[in-house]
Structure formats: structure tokens, C-alpha cells
Amino acid sequence: MIEDLFVNLCILITLLFTYLQIRWKCRTEEMYSLKWKWLDGIAAGTMGNVLMYFSIPVNSETIVDLRYIPIMLTFLFLGVYPSVVSSILIILGRFIFGVNVSSLAALFLILFIFAGFYLIVRSVTSVLKRTVAMVVHANIMFSIILLMIIPDWESIYLLILLYWLLSAAGGFASMFFVKYIMKSHYLLAKYETESGTDFLTGLSNTRQFSDRWAALILNAKQKNESISLLMIDIDYFKFVNDTYGHPAGDLVLKELGQLLKHSVRSFDIVSRNGGEEFSVILLDSSHQKAAQMAEEIRSAVEAYRFKLSPEVSISITISIGIATFPDKVKDSEQMKAAADKCLYKAKQSGRNKVCM
């Protein structure tokens, strides 16, 4: 009995791990849509049916397993809708094993468990407290239903006792396992995002710029489109840091990053390449269009007042170098070098300029 329930628990953990890994690979930035609610509910229902397949037979009609745990997990982490789907699938799956008194009892067992879980979720906020209440409720329902089917306490009390112990262990182990996997996935996604994001401005950093640049150049070649690169540098930024302090300089960098984002199209890519240097990748943009947008950016920055404190606000200027493939630069490998060369020329010829 203990070995069989332990196997049931191992199967459940294996299924949970496999599905959560697949689900992570298929993650989406969209809100939790109806499609995913259906898929998660079907997955949980399938897990319950697999657990029934590896169940422990008590007699010719009655089987014991941990099928309630997938329903509990959907209530804890996904909501009511997937729980309804999983419960229906588990009920239908039980009748595959035969239509008899035990399957009808199992139907009422799942219904009572579902109703209790719903009330627990509505009245208890803590995940741990919900788990305790759900495990106790499911075990009580199981004991009552089993006694109704086999009204002989002396012959089944050991079965009920062992089921309570393994059910509690399985319920808590599954809850903590899912929490651990979800937290690990969340941290991984967070670190993936942060690894390509500049910590100060929230823009793409040099690493993400390089990763995107290669793919965007390839895409432009395949579609026979022009792509332009603006390299931008703040003029006399050291003076800002020396005069007003580095916190004020950081404020200027953050506000400039937002100003650049609002000055280009939503699909253009703004990056902070380090220090006071920024870049803008203009997709499907000719050299003439890039020059016009660069001049608009330069004018917008020159007119903007950076408020360092309630009493102090300053103006800054920027220099911009432009390179466009294939209008002006035929070798895509030379794009960054060409834009940097134009930026250097703008700095050397007086700053606050756009150089092509």
C-alpha cells in the first residue's frame, strides 16, 4: 500500500515537472488567456487520469489514488476555470474504469472536493493555509466516501490512516514543488531580461544591442530594406557630473533615454551603449529619413529642460553620427564603425550636430 501510493506520488511529481518545463518553453507575454486556461485544465485532468491508471485497487470496484492533487494545484495557482476543466476530465476518466457504485461514489467525491476547494479559496488567502485546509478536506471526504462503500471500519482503518499520511505528504510536496519551479522560472525570466537591459535607463544594453543588430541586419538584407544606425553622445557630459554631481548625471541619462524613446517610432530600438553614449536602430529607414529623424531628436534634446531639483534645471546638447545600409554603407560589418566615425566628426566640428 505505502509503496503503491509512493509510486503514485512519484508519477505526479514527474508529470508536474515535465508539464511545467513545457509550459515554460511555451510562455507568452499575453495575459492568461482562455486558451491557456483550457490547456492547463486539460493537463491537470490528464494527470489525474494517469494517477487513476496507476491506482491501488481496494476491491474489484474501488481504487485509491491521489487524483485530487491536480485539482488542488489548479485551484492554488491557476484559478477556478482550469479547476472545473480538470475536475470534469477526472470524473469522466473514472467511468472508463467501469460504471458501478464506486465510480458513482467517486463522482460525488470529486464534486464535494471541488465545492470545498472553492470555498477555501474564497475564504483563505495564504497558499500554505489553503493547502492545509484542502488536504484535510479531501482526506475527510475520501474517508467518508470509502466508509459508505465499505462500511467496515476494522478492515479499512489502516488503509484510511496510510492514505491520510501519504495524501498529506503528496499534497504538501506538490505544492512546494510547484512553488519552487514557478519561482525558479520567474527568476530565470527576470535575469534573462535584466541581462539585456541597462540598469539605469531601462533601455537595451550593449549585449542586447549586439544580439539584435546581427538579426536585424540579416532581416534587412533578406527583405531588401534599408536600415539606419544613429550613434548619439551627450556633449560635455563630464561638466554635468562635475558641476551637479553623479546623481544629477544619472537623472539626465534616465530622462534622455525616455526622451529618445518618445522621439522615434515604437518599433525602433533605443539602446544605451555605455556611459553617455546611446544608439538608435531605425528599421526600414532610408538615409534621408534617418537624417530627418536625427535632426528632430537633436532639436528635441536641445529644447528640453532637465529638472535636477525643484530649483535647478539644465539644458544639454547631443552629437549624432548616422550610417545607413545599403544606401551609404555597402558592407554591413562596417555600419557601427561608420556611425562612430560620423559621431567623432560631429564632436570634432563643434558638437550639437548631426553628421552623415
Short mmCIF file of C-alpha atoms in Angstrom, two decimals:
data_model
loop_
_atom_site.label_atom_id
_atom_site.label_comp_id
_atom_site.label_asym_id
_atom_site.label_seq_id
_atom_site.Cartn_x
_atom_site.Cartn_y
_atom_site.Cartn_z
CA MET A 1 0.00 0.00 0.00
CA ILE A 2 2.72 2.50 1.01
CA GLU A 3 4.82 1.53 -1.99
CA ASP A 4 1.87 1.96 -4.37
CA LEU A 5 0.93 5.39 -3.04
CA PHE A 6 4.58 6.43 -3.12
CA VAL A 7 4.73 5.41 -6.80
CA ASN A 8 1.55 7.46 -7.33
CA LEU A 9 3.29 10.47 -5.77
CA CYS A 10 6.47 9.98 -7.85
CA ILE A 11 4.39 9.81 -11.03
CA LEU A 12 2.61 13.02 -10.05
CA ILE A 13 5.89 14.90 -9.39
CA THR A 14 7.32 13.65 -12.70
CA LEU A 15 4.25 14.78 -14.63
CA LEU A 16 4.26 18.16 -12.89
CA PHE A 17 7.92 18.74 -13.66
CA THR A 18 7.52 17.71 -17.31
CA TYR A 19 4.46 19.87 -17.89
CA LEU A 20 5.88 22.91 -16.10
CA GLN A 21 9.01 22.72 -18.26
CA ILE A 22 6.93 22.51 -21.44
CA ARG A 23 4.68 25.29 -20.20
CA TRP A 24 7.72 27.46 -19.51
CA LYS A 25 9.02 26.93 -23.04
CA CYS A 26 5.62 27.99 -24.37
CA ARG A 27 5.32 31.03 -22.11
CA THR A 28 3.77 34.13 -23.61
CA GLU A 29 3.74 37.80 -22.74
CA GLU A 30 -0.02 37.90 -23.22
CA MET A 31 -2.45 37.83 -20.34
CA TYR A 32 -3.62 34.43 -19.08
CA SER A 33 -5.94 33.71 -22.00
CA LEU A 34 -8.89 31.32 -22.24
CA LYS A 35 -6.79 29.03 -24.46
CA TRP A 36 -4.18 28.56 -21.74
CA LYS A 37 -6.87 28.04 -19.09
CA TRP A 38 -8.23 25.20 -21.20
CA LEU A 39 -4.78 23.72 -21.80
CA ASP A 40 -3.82 23.90 -18.12
CA GLY A 41 -7.14 22.35 -17.11
CA ILE A 42 -6.73 19.53 -19.64
CA ALA A 43 -3.16 18.93 -18.44
CA ALA A 44 -4.30 18.69 -14.80
CA GLY A 45 -7.18 16.40 -15.77
CA THR A 46 -4.78 14.19 -17.70
CA MET A 47 -2.51 13.97 -14.68
CA GLY A 48 -5.47 12.88 -12.55
CA ASN A 49 -6.38 10.17 -15.04
CA VAL A 50 -2.79 8.91 -15.21
CA LEU A 51 -2.79 8.67 -11.42
CA MET A 52 -6.01 6.63 -11.59
CA TYR A 53 -4.36 4.30 -14.11
CA PHE A 54 -1.64 3.60 -11.53
CA SER A 55 -4.12 3.46 -8.64
CA ILE A 56 -4.29 0.94 -5.79
CA PRO A 57 -7.25 -1.49 -6.03
CA VAL A 58 -9.07 -1.92 -2.73
CA ASN A 59 -11.59 -4.44 -4.11
CA SER A 60 -12.98 -5.36 -7.52
CA GLU A 61 -14.68 -1.95 -7.89
CA THR A 62 -12.83 0.51 -5.66
CA ILE A 63 -9.48 2.19 -6.39
CA VAL A 64 -7.41 4.61 -4.31
CA ASP A 65 -5.04 7.27 -5.66
CA LEU A 66 -4.04 10.95 -5.36
CA ARG A 67 -6.22 12.27 -8.20
CA TYR A 68 -7.45 15.21 -6.12
CA ILE A 69 -3.98 16.82 -6.01
CA PRO A 70 -4.00 18.12 -9.63
CA ILE A 71 -7.37 19.77 -8.87
CA MET A 72 -5.92 21.27 -5.70
CA LEU A 73 -2.92 22.67 -7.60
CA THR A 74 -5.11 24.29 -10.26
CA PHE A 75 -7.13 25.98 -7.52
CA LEU A 76 -3.96 27.14 -5.75
CA PHE A 77 -2.07 28.50 -8.74
CA LEU A 78 -4.38 28.86 -11.75
CA GLY A 79 -7.92 29.66 -10.68
CA VAL A 80 -11.41 28.21 -10.88
CA TYR A 81 -11.76 27.78 -14.65
CA PRO A 82 -8.89 25.28 -15.13
CA SER A 83 -10.09 23.52 -11.96
CA VAL A 84 -13.54 22.98 -13.50
CA VAL A 85 -11.99 21.52 -16.66
CA SER A 86 -9.66 19.20 -14.73
CA SER A 87 -12.45 18.03 -12.41
CA ILE A 88 -14.74 17.16 -15.33
CA LEU A 89 -11.98 15.20 -17.06
CA ILE A 90 -11.16 13.28 -13.88
CA ILE A 91 -14.84 12.45 -13.33
CA LEU A 92 -15.20 11.22 -16.91
CA GLY A 93 -11.94 9.31 -16.65
CA ARG A 94 -13.16 7.43 -13.58
CA PHE A 95 -16.11 6.00 -15.51
CA ILE A 96 -13.69 4.50 -18.04
CA PHE A 97 -12.68 2.08 -15.29
CA GLY A 98 -16.29 0.94 -15.09
CA VAL A 99 -19.74 2.23 -14.18
CA ASN A 100 -20.55 0.93 -10.72
CA VAL A 101 -21.21 2.06 -7.18
CA SER A 102 -17.58 3.07 -6.65
CA SER A 103 -17.45 5.22 -9.79
CA LEU A 104 -20.66 6.96 -8.77
CA ALA A 105 -19.17 7.49 -5.31
CA ALA A 106 -16.03 8.88 -6.95
CA LEU A 107 -18.23 11.33 -8.86
CA PHE A 108 -19.68 12.70 -5.63
CA LEU A 109 -16.21 12.67 -4.05
CA ILE A 110 -14.82 14.99 -6.74
CA LEU A 111 -17.90 17.22 -6.57
CA PHE A 112 -17.62 17.57 -2.79
CA ILE A 113 -13.86 18.13 -3.02
CA PHE A 114 -14.38 20.79 -5.72
CA ALA A 115 -17.02 22.61 -3.68
CA GLY A 116 -14.82 22.56 -0.58
CA PHE A 117 -11.77 23.79 -2.51
CA TYR A 118 -13.82 26.63 -3.99
CA LEU A 119 -14.98 27.77 -0.55
CA ILE A 120 -11.44 27.50 0.83
CA VAL A 121 -10.01 29.64 -1.98
CA ARG A 122 -12.71 32.25 -1.43
CA SER A 123 -12.14 32.46 2.35
CA VAL A 124 -8.39 31.79 2.86
CA THR A 125 -5.60 33.93 1.36
CA SER A 126 -2.37 32.18 2.34
CA VAL A 127 -1.22 29.42 -0.03
CA LEU A 128 0.07 27.33 2.88
CA LYS A 129 -3.17 27.65 4.85
CA ARG A 130 -5.18 26.86 1.73
CA THR A 131 -3.09 23.73 1.21
CA VAL A 132 -3.62 22.57 4.79
CA ALA A 133 -7.37 23.14 4.54
CA MET A 134 -7.62 21.45 1.13
CA VAL A 135 -5.64 18.36 2.16
CA VAL A 136 -7.71 17.93 5.32
CA HIS A 137 -10.96 18.48 3.42
CA ALA A 138 -10.02 15.99 0.66
CA ASN A 139 -8.97 13.36 3.21
CA ILE A 140 -12.19 13.75 5.19
CA MET A 141 -14.28 13.41 2.01
CA PHE A 142 -12.25 10.35 0.98
CA SER A 143 -12.74 8.72 4.38
CA ILE A 144 -16.49 9.35 4.38
CA ILE A 145 -17.00 8.05 0.84
CA LEU A 146 -14.83 4.99 1.47
CA LEU A 147 -16.78 4.14 4.64
CA MET A 148 -20.02 4.44 2.68
CA ILE A 149 -18.73 1.96 0.09
CA ILE A 150 -17.04 -0.39 2.58
CA PRO A 151 -18.84 0.10 5.91
CA ASP A 152 -16.35 -1.98 7.86
CA TRP A 153 -14.05 0.24 9.90
CA GLU A 154 -11.87 -2.62 11.18
CA SER A 155 -10.95 -3.74 7.66
CA ILE A 156 -10.16 -0.31 6.20
CA TYR A 157 -8.94 1.84 9.11
CA LEU A 158 -5.31 1.08 8.26
CA LEU A 159 -5.95 1.99 4.61
CA ILE A 160 -7.51 5.31 5.67
CA LEU A 161 -4.65 6.06 8.08
CA LEU A 162 -1.98 5.35 5.46
CA TYR A 163 -3.90 7.33 2.84
CA TRP A 164 -4.06 10.35 5.17
CA LEU A 165 -0.30 10.20 5.72
CA LEU A 166 0.66 9.75 2.05
CA SER A 167 -2.01 12.20 0.87
CA ALA A 168 -0.74 14.91 3.23
CA ALA A 169 2.85 14.25 2.16
CA GLY A 170 1.86 14.32 -1.51
CA GLY A 171 -0.26 17.44 -1.18
CA PHE A 172 2.39 19.49 0.56
CA ALA A 173 5.24 18.13 -1.56
CA SER A 174 3.36 19.01 -4.75
CA MET A 175 2.51 22.50 -3.55
CA PHE A 176 6.09 23.30 -2.53
CA PHE A 177 7.44 21.71 -5.72
CA VAL A 178 5.20 23.84 -7.96
CA LYS A 179 6.05 26.97 -5.97
CA TYR A 180 9.76 26.21 -6.29
CA ILE A 181 9.56 25.61 -10.05
CA MET A 182 7.45 28.73 -10.62
CA LYS A 183 9.85 30.85 -8.57
CA SER A 184 12.82 29.40 -10.45
CA HIS A 185 11.18 30.20 -13.79
CA TYR A 186 10.30 33.71 -12.61
CA LEU A 187 13.89 34.39 -11.51
CA LEU A 188 15.27 32.96 -14.75
CA ALA A 189 12.99 35.21 -16.80
CA LYS A 190 13.95 38.17 -14.61
CA TYR A 191 17.67 37.51 -15.04
CA GLU A 192 17.25 36.98 -18.80
CA THR A 193 15.52 40.35 -19.05
CA GLU A 194 17.99 42.14 -16.80
CA SER A 195 20.99 40.68 -18.63
CA GLY A 196 19.91 42.58 -21.75
CA THR A 197 18.66 45.73 -20.00
CA ASP A 198 20.61 48.77 -18.87
CA PHE A 199 20.03 49.03 -15.11
CA LEU A 200 19.86 52.84 -15.09
CA THR A 201 17.69 53.73 -18.10
CA GLY A 202 15.76 50.52 -18.71
CA LEU A 203 16.88 50.59 -22.34
CA SER A 204 18.62 47.75 -24.18
CA ASN A 205 22.26 47.44 -23.14
CA THR A 206 25.33 46.72 -25.29
CA ARG A 207 24.79 42.96 -25.10
CA GLN A 208 21.21 43.13 -26.32
CA PHE A 209 22.17 45.70 -28.94
CA SER A 210 24.77 43.32 -30.38
CA ASP A 211 22.38 40.35 -30.33
CA ARG A 212 19.62 42.30 -32.05
CA TRP A 213 21.89 44.08 -34.51
CA ALA A 214 23.06 40.90 -36.24
CA ALA A 215 19.49 39.61 -36.62
CA LEU A 216 18.16 42.98 -37.85
CA ILE A 217 20.91 43.36 -40.48
CA LEU A 218 20.14 39.85 -41.75
CA ASN A 219 16.43 40.66 -41.87
CA ALA A 220 17.09 43.90 -43.79
CA LYS A 221 19.17 42.02 -46.36
CA GLN A 222 16.52 39.35 -46.84
CA LYS A 223 13.75 41.94 -47.29
CA ASN A 224 15.94 44.29 -49.33
CA GLU A 225 15.22 47.15 -46.88
CA SER A 226 17.37 50.00 -45.66
CA ILE A 227 18.39 50.12 -42.00
CA SER A 228 19.97 53.13 -40.29
CA LEU A 229 22.05 53.42 -37.17
CA LEU A 230 22.34 56.59 -35.08
CA MET A 231 25.20 56.83 -32.61
CA ILE A 232 24.48 59.53 -30.02
CA ASP A 233 26.77 61.12 -27.44
CA ILE A 234 26.00 63.79 -24.83
CA ASP A 235 28.13 66.90 -25.27
CA TYR A 236 30.24 67.94 -22.27
CA PHE A 237 28.60 65.35 -20.00
CA LYS A 238 31.64 65.38 -17.70
CA PHE A 239 30.79 69.02 -16.93
CA VAL A 240 27.32 67.95 -15.75
CA ASN A 241 28.77 65.32 -13.42
CA ASP A 242 31.49 67.63 -12.09
CA THR A 243 29.13 70.58 -11.53
CA TYR A 244 25.96 68.91 -10.25
CA GLY A 245 27.18 65.51 -9.08
CA HIS A 246 26.80 61.97 -10.38
CA PRO A 247 23.18 61.53 -9.13
CA ALA A 248 22.24 64.52 -11.30
CA GLY A 249 24.15 62.95 -14.20
CA ASP A 250 22.23 59.69 -13.71
CA LEU A 251 18.96 61.64 -13.77
CA VAL A 252 19.96 63.24 -17.08
CA LEU A 253 20.81 59.83 -18.55
CA LYS A 254 17.45 58.36 -17.49
CA GLU A 255 15.43 61.28 -18.82
CA LEU A 256 17.39 61.34 -22.05
CA GLY A 257 16.68 57.63 -22.54
CA GLN A 258 12.94 58.27 -22.24
CA LEU A 259 13.17 61.32 -24.49
CA LEU A 260 14.89 59.25 -27.18
CA LYS A 261 12.25 56.51 -26.94
CA HIS A 262 9.45 59.04 -27.34
CA SER A 263 11.21 60.69 -30.28
CA VAL A 264 11.32 57.58 -32.50
CA ARG A 265 8.78 55.06 -33.74
CA SER A 266 7.53 52.29 -31.46
CA PHE A 267 9.40 49.57 -33.40
CA ASP A 268 12.74 51.39 -33.49
CA ILE A 269 15.30 50.22 -30.95
CA VAL A 270 16.94 52.60 -28.49
CA SER A 271 19.96 51.38 -26.50
CA ARG A 272 22.42 52.75 -24.01
CA ASN A 273 25.80 51.56 -25.21
CA GLY A 274 27.69 52.72 -22.15
CA GLY A 275 28.49 55.93 -20.30
CA GLU A 276 26.84 58.85 -22.06
CA GLU A 277 26.61 57.06 -25.42
CA PHE A 278 23.29 55.92 -26.86
CA SER A 279 22.25 54.35 -30.15
CA VAL A 280 19.05 54.14 -32.17
CA ILE A 281 18.37 51.48 -34.78
CA LEU A 282 15.89 52.82 -37.35
CA LEU A 283 14.21 49.95 -39.14
CA ASP A 284 13.20 50.25 -42.80
CA SER A 285 14.70 53.74 -42.86
CA SER A 286 16.49 55.40 -45.78
CA HIS A 287 19.46 57.70 -45.23
CA GLN A 288 17.33 60.78 -45.89
CA LYS A 289 14.66 59.68 -43.43
CA ALA A 290 17.31 58.85 -40.82
CA ALA A 291 18.86 62.33 -41.23
CA GLN A 292 15.47 63.95 -40.72
CA MET A 293 14.72 61.90 -37.58
CA ALA A 294 18.21 62.56 -36.20
CA GLU A 295 17.75 66.30 -36.60
CA GLU A 296 14.36 66.10 -34.87
CA ILE A 297 15.97 64.21 -31.97
CA ARG A 298 18.82 66.72 -31.72
CA SER A 299 16.36 69.66 -31.67
CA ALA A 300 14.10 67.97 -29.10
CA VAL A 301 17.01 67.35 -26.73
CA GLU A 302 18.34 70.89 -27.14
CA ALA A 303 14.90 72.34 -26.26
CA TYR A 304 14.28 70.02 -23.30
CA ARG A 305 14.88 71.19 -19.72
CA PHE A 306 16.28 68.51 -17.43
CA LYS A 307 14.97 69.21 -13.94
CA LEU A 308 17.64 68.19 -11.44
CA SER A 309 15.82 69.59 -8.40
CA PRO A 310 12.88 71.92 -7.69
CA GLU A 311 15.28 74.85 -8.07
CA VAL A 312 17.71 73.64 -10.74
CA SER A 313 17.07 72.67 -14.36
CA ILE A 314 19.60 72.49 -17.16
CA SER A 315 19.80 72.03 -20.92
CA ILE A 316 22.16 69.71 -22.75
CA THR A 317 23.03 69.04 -26.37
CA ILE A 318 23.94 65.87 -28.22
CA SER A 319 26.02 64.95 -31.23
CA ILE A 320 24.77 62.29 -33.67
CA GLY A 321 26.51 60.17 -36.28
CA ILE A 322 24.49 58.36 -38.96
CA ALA A 323 25.17 55.32 -41.11
CA THR A 324 22.68 53.61 -43.44
CA PHE A 325 22.81 50.20 -45.10
CA PRO A 326 22.88 49.83 -48.06
CA ASP A 327 22.31 53.48 -49.08
CA LYS A 328 25.70 54.75 -47.86
CA VAL A 329 27.47 51.78 -46.29
CA LYS A 330 27.64 48.74 -48.56
CA ASP A 331 29.33 46.43 -46.08
CA SER A 332 27.01 45.81 -43.11
CA GLU A 333 30.02 44.84 -40.98
CA GLN A 334 31.23 48.45 -41.23
CA MET A 335 27.97 50.06 -40.08
CA LYS A 336 28.94 50.68 -36.46
CA ALA A 337 32.40 51.88 -37.41
CA ALA A 338 30.92 54.28 -39.97
CA ALA A 339 28.37 55.68 -37.48
CA ASP A 340 31.10 56.09 -34.85
CA LYS A 341 33.29 57.90 -37.38
CA CYS A 342 30.45 60.32 -38.17
CA LEU A 343 29.83 60.87 -34.45
CA TYR A 344 33.52 61.66 -33.93
CA LYS A 345 33.34 64.12 -36.82
CA ALA A 346 30.30 65.83 -35.26
CA LYS A 347 32.14 66.15 -31.93
CA GLN A 348 35.29 67.50 -33.55
CA SER A 349 33.46 70.09 -35.66
CA GLY A 350 31.73 71.84 -32.80
CA ARG A 351 29.21 69.40 -31.23
CA ASN A 352 25.39 69.72 -31.18
CA LYS A 353 25.41 68.45 -34.75
CA VAL A 354 24.18 65.63 -36.95
CA CYS A 355 26.91 64.23 -39.15
CA MET A 356 26.41 61.81 -42.07
#
